[in-house]
Amino acid sequence: MKKKYPNKKVVAITSNDIYTAAHGSDHWGVFGLGSLTSNVCVTSVYRLKSKNLNNRVLNVILHEIGHTYNLKHCTSKYPCLMKEGDHTAKDLDTKSMKLCSVCKSIKK
C-alpha cells in the first residue's frame, strides 16, 4: 500500500519527558526521537529549559526531521545539524543548524 502523502512529515511536540534505551541505560533522556523508516518524529521541551527555548526547539525539530529523511548521526569533522549532541540543552545553543557537505550529499 502506498503512503497517501509520501513527502509529508509529522512532528509531534510534547512537554512530557521522553527517553530511549541507550548508553547502558533503559531511560536515557533525550530531546527528541526521529524515525529512519517513517515520516514521524517527536520533540520534547521537558529538558530544554526556558533560556533560548525557541532556538533549542527548532534545532531539535530540524535534527529529528533529518532522521525521517534517513540521515543518521553525522560523524564528519565539520559542524553539522545531524551531529549527536552531548545531551545538554546548552549544547544546542552552539550546534549548527545546517547540514555539512557530507550529509547534503547523501542520496535520499
Short mmCIF file of N, CA, C and O in Angstrom, two decimals, residues 34-98:
data_model
loop_
_atom_site.label_atom_id
_atom_site.label_comp_id
_atom_site.label_asym_id
_atom_site.label_seq_id
_atom_site.Cartn_x
_atom_site.Cartn_y
_atom_site.Cartn_z
N GLY A 34 13.56 10.62 16.21
CA GLY A 34 13.11 10.63 14.82
C GLY A 34 13.31 9.25 14.22
O GLY A 34 14.29 8.58 14.51
N SER A 35 12.37 8.84 13.41
CA SER A 35 12.42 7.52 12.80
C SER A 35 13.16 7.55 11.47
O SER A 35 12.92 8.42 10.64
N LEU A 36 14.06 6.58 11.28
CA LEU A 36 14.76 6.45 10.00
C LEU A 36 13.89 5.74 8.97
O LEU A 36 14.22 5.71 7.79
N THR A 37 12.77 5.16 9.40
CA THR A 37 11.95 4.36 8.49
C THR A 37 10.54 4.90 8.30
O THR A 37 9.73 4.28 7.62
N SER A 38 10.22 6.04 8.90
CA SER A 38 8.89 6.62 8.69
C SER A 38 9.00 8.13 8.63
O SER A 38 10.08 8.69 8.71
N ASN A 39 7.87 8.78 8.51
CA ASN A 39 7.83 10.24 8.38
C ASN A 39 7.49 10.93 9.69
O ASN A 39 7.01 12.05 9.70
N VAL A 40 7.75 10.27 10.82
CA VAL A 40 7.31 10.76 12.11
C VAL A 40 8.49 11.03 13.04
O VAL A 40 9.44 10.25 13.08
N CYS A 41 8.41 12.14 13.78
CA CYS A 41 9.39 12.43 14.82
C CYS A 41 8.70 13.17 15.96
O CYS A 41 7.60 13.69 15.80
N VAL A 42 9.36 13.19 17.11
CA VAL A 42 8.81 13.86 18.27
C VAL A 42 9.91 14.67 18.95
O VAL A 42 11.06 14.26 18.98
N THR A 43 9.53 15.82 19.47
CA THR A 43 10.43 16.69 20.22
C THR A 43 9.78 16.98 21.56
O THR A 43 8.58 17.22 21.63
N SER A 44 10.60 16.96 22.61
CA SER A 44 10.10 17.28 23.94
C SER A 44 10.80 18.54 24.45
O SER A 44 12.01 18.67 24.33
N VAL A 45 10.02 19.42 25.03
CA VAL A 45 10.59 20.63 25.63
C VAL A 45 10.95 20.41 27.10
O VAL A 45 11.51 21.28 27.74
N TYR A 46 10.69 19.22 27.60
CA TYR A 46 10.87 18.90 29.02
C TYR A 46 12.27 19.21 29.52
O TYR A 46 12.45 19.75 30.60
N ARG A 47 13.30 18.88 28.75
CA ARG A 47 14.70 19.05 29.18
C ARG A 47 15.36 20.30 28.59
O ARG A 47 16.54 20.52 28.79
N LEU A 48 14.63 21.11 27.86
CA LEU A 48 15.25 22.22 27.14
C LEU A 48 15.38 23.51 27.94
O LEU A 48 16.12 24.38 27.55
N LYS A 49 14.67 23.67 29.01
CA LYS A 49 14.71 24.88 29.84
C LYS A 49 14.23 26.09 29.04
O LYS A 49 14.09 26.05 27.84
N SER A 50 14.01 27.19 29.72
CA SER A 50 13.42 28.34 29.05
C SER A 50 14.42 29.22 28.31
O SER A 50 14.08 29.91 27.36
N LYS A 51 15.70 29.21 28.71
CA LYS A 51 16.69 30.04 28.03
C LYS A 51 16.86 29.56 26.59
O LYS A 51 17.10 28.38 26.35
N ASN A 52 16.73 30.45 25.65
CA ASN A 52 16.87 30.13 24.22
C ASN A 52 15.93 29.00 23.78
O ASN A 52 16.27 28.22 22.89
N LEU A 53 14.77 28.92 24.38
CA LEU A 53 13.86 27.80 24.12
C LEU A 53 13.49 27.69 22.65
O LEU A 53 13.54 26.59 22.08
N ASN A 54 13.16 28.79 22.00
CA ASN A 54 12.74 28.72 20.59
C ASN A 54 13.84 28.15 19.70
O ASN A 54 13.59 27.30 18.85
N ASN A 55 15.08 28.63 19.87
CA ASN A 55 16.19 28.11 19.06
C ASN A 55 16.48 26.66 19.37
O ASN A 55 16.78 25.87 18.47
N ARG A 56 16.39 26.29 20.63
CA ARG A 56 16.64 24.90 21.01
C ARG A 56 15.60 23.97 20.40
O ARG A 56 15.93 22.92 19.86
N VAL A 57 14.33 24.35 20.49
CA VAL A 57 13.25 23.53 19.93
C VAL A 57 13.42 23.40 18.42
O VAL A 57 13.31 22.31 17.86
N LEU A 58 13.72 24.51 17.75
CA LEU A 58 13.91 24.48 16.30
C LEU A 58 15.08 23.56 15.93
O LEU A 58 14.98 22.76 15.00
N ASN A 59 16.17 23.64 16.66
CA ASN A 59 17.33 22.79 16.39
C ASN A 59 16.97 21.32 16.52
O ASN A 59 17.32 20.50 15.67
N VAL A 60 16.26 20.97 17.58
CA VAL A 60 15.88 19.56 17.79
C VAL A 60 14.91 19.11 16.70
O VAL A 60 15.06 18.02 16.14
N ILE A 61 13.93 19.93 16.37
CA ILE A 61 12.97 19.56 15.33
C ILE A 61 13.69 19.32 14.00
O ILE A 61 13.45 18.30 13.33
N LEU A 62 14.57 20.22 13.61
CA LEU A 62 15.28 20.05 12.34
C LEU A 62 16.13 18.78 12.35
O LEU A 62 16.19 18.03 11.37
N HIS A 63 16.80 18.51 13.47
CA HIS A 63 17.62 17.30 13.60
C HIS A 63 16.75 16.05 13.47
O HIS A 63 17.09 15.13 12.71
N GLU A 64 15.62 16.03 14.16
CA GLU A 64 14.75 14.85 14.11
C GLU A 64 14.10 14.69 12.73
O GLU A 64 13.93 13.56 12.26
N ILE A 65 13.76 15.78 12.07
CA ILE A 65 13.25 15.68 10.69
C ILE A 65 14.33 15.09 9.79
O ILE A 65 14.05 14.30 8.89
N GLY A 66 15.60 15.44 10.05
CA GLY A 66 16.70 14.84 9.29
C GLY A 66 16.67 13.33 9.37
O GLY A 66 16.91 12.63 8.38
N HIS A 67 16.37 12.79 10.55
CA HIS A 67 16.27 11.33 10.69
C HIS A 67 15.15 10.77 9.81
O HIS A 67 15.29 9.69 9.25
N THR A 68 14.04 11.50 9.66
CA THR A 68 12.95 10.99 8.82
C THR A 68 13.34 10.97 7.35
O THR A 68 12.67 10.33 6.55
N TYR A 69 14.40 11.67 7.00
CA TYR A 69 14.96 11.60 5.64
C TYR A 69 16.10 10.57 5.59
O TYR A 69 16.93 10.60 4.70
N ASN A 70 16.13 9.70 6.60
CA ASN A 70 17.09 8.60 6.69
C ASN A 70 18.52 9.08 6.93
O ASN A 70 19.48 8.38 6.59
N LEU A 71 18.69 10.26 7.50
CA LEU A 71 20.02 10.73 7.87
C LEU A 71 20.35 10.24 9.28
O LEU A 71 19.57 10.44 10.21
N LYS A 72 21.49 9.58 9.41
CA LYS A 72 21.94 9.11 10.71
C LYS A 72 22.78 10.20 11.36
O LYS A 72 23.00 11.26 10.77
N HIS A 73 23.27 9.95 12.56
CA HIS A 73 24.12 10.95 13.21
C HIS A 73 25.41 11.12 12.41
O HIS A 73 26.04 10.15 12.00
N CYS A 74 25.78 12.35 12.19
CA CYS A 74 26.94 12.71 11.37
C CYS A 74 28.23 12.45 12.14
O CYS A 74 28.35 12.77 13.32
N THR A 75 29.18 11.88 11.42
CA THR A 75 30.50 11.63 12.04
C THR A 75 31.60 12.41 11.34
O THR A 75 32.78 12.18 11.60
N SER A 76 31.24 13.34 10.46
CA SER A 76 32.25 14.14 9.77
C SER A 76 32.92 15.10 10.75
O SER A 76 32.44 15.31 11.87
N LYS A 77 34.01 15.69 10.32
CA LYS A 77 34.73 16.65 11.18
C LYS A 77 34.12 18.05 11.11
O LYS A 77 34.56 18.94 11.81
N TYR A 78 33.11 18.23 10.27
CA TYR A 78 32.52 19.55 10.05
C TYR A 78 31.33 19.79 10.99
O TYR A 78 30.66 18.85 11.41
N PRO A 79 31.03 21.05 11.29
CA PRO A 79 29.81 21.34 12.05
C PRO A 79 28.60 20.87 11.24
O PRO A 79 28.56 21.05 10.02
N CYS A 80 27.65 20.25 11.91
CA CYS A 80 26.51 19.70 11.18
C CYS A 80 25.30 19.56 12.10
O CYS A 80 25.43 19.17 13.26
N LEU A 81 24.14 19.84 11.55
CA LEU A 81 22.87 19.68 12.24
C LEU A 81 22.67 18.24 12.72
O LEU A 81 22.07 17.99 13.76
N MET A 82 23.20 17.27 12.00
CA MET A 82 22.97 15.86 12.32
C MET A 82 23.99 15.28 13.29
O MET A 82 23.95 14.09 13.59
N LYS A 83 24.88 16.09 13.83
CA LYS A 83 25.81 15.59 14.85
C LYS A 83 25.01 15.26 16.11
O LYS A 83 24.08 15.97 16.48
N GLU A 84 25.41 14.17 16.76
CA GLU A 84 24.79 13.85 18.04
C GLU A 84 25.37 14.80 19.07
O GLU A 84 26.59 14.97 19.16
N GLY A 85 24.52 15.43 19.83
CA GLY A 85 24.97 16.39 20.82
C GLY A 85 25.47 15.71 22.08
O GLY A 85 25.50 14.49 22.19
N ASP A 86 25.84 16.53 23.06
CA ASP A 86 26.31 15.98 24.32
C ASP A 86 25.17 15.82 25.33
O ASP A 86 25.39 15.61 26.51
N HIS A 87 23.96 15.94 24.85
CA HIS A 87 22.75 15.73 25.64
C HIS A 87 22.58 16.78 26.73
O HIS A 87 22.03 16.51 27.80
N THR A 88 23.06 17.99 26.46
CA THR A 88 22.78 19.11 27.35
C THR A 88 22.07 20.19 26.53
O THR A 88 22.36 20.37 25.35
N ALA A 89 21.14 20.87 27.15
CA ALA A 89 20.42 21.93 26.44
C ALA A 89 21.38 23.02 25.98
O ALA A 89 21.21 23.58 24.90
N LYS A 90 22.41 23.30 26.77
CA LYS A 90 23.37 24.35 26.41
C LYS A 90 24.09 24.01 25.10
O LYS A 90 24.44 24.88 24.32
N ASP A 91 24.33 22.72 24.85
CA ASP A 91 24.97 22.27 23.61
C ASP A 91 24.18 22.73 22.39
O ASP A 91 24.76 23.06 21.36
N LEU A 92 22.87 22.78 22.51
CA LEU A 92 22.02 23.19 21.39
C LEU A 92 22.22 24.66 21.02
O LEU A 92 21.95 25.06 19.89
N ASP A 93 22.69 25.47 21.96
CA ASP A 93 22.88 26.90 21.71
C ASP A 93 24.00 27.17 20.71
O ASP A 93 24.03 28.21 20.07
N THR A 94 24.95 26.24 20.59
CA THR A 94 26.08 26.44 19.68
C THR A 94 26.11 25.44 18.54
O THR A 94 26.96 25.52 17.67
N LYS A 95 25.17 24.52 18.52
CA LYS A 95 25.13 23.49 17.49
C LYS A 95 24.71 24.10 16.16
O LYS A 95 23.86 24.98 16.09
N SER A 96 25.31 23.59 15.08
CA SER A 96 24.98 24.08 13.74
C SER A 96 23.53 23.77 13.39
O SER A 96 22.99 22.74 13.76
N MET A 97 22.90 24.68 12.68
CA MET A 97 21.53 24.46 12.21
C MET A 97 21.52 24.09 10.73
O MET A 97 20.48 24.11 10.09
N LYS A 98 22.69 23.76 10.20
CA LYS A 98 22.81 23.41 8.78
C LYS A 98 23.46 22.05 8.64
O LYS A 98 24.24 21.62 9.50
#
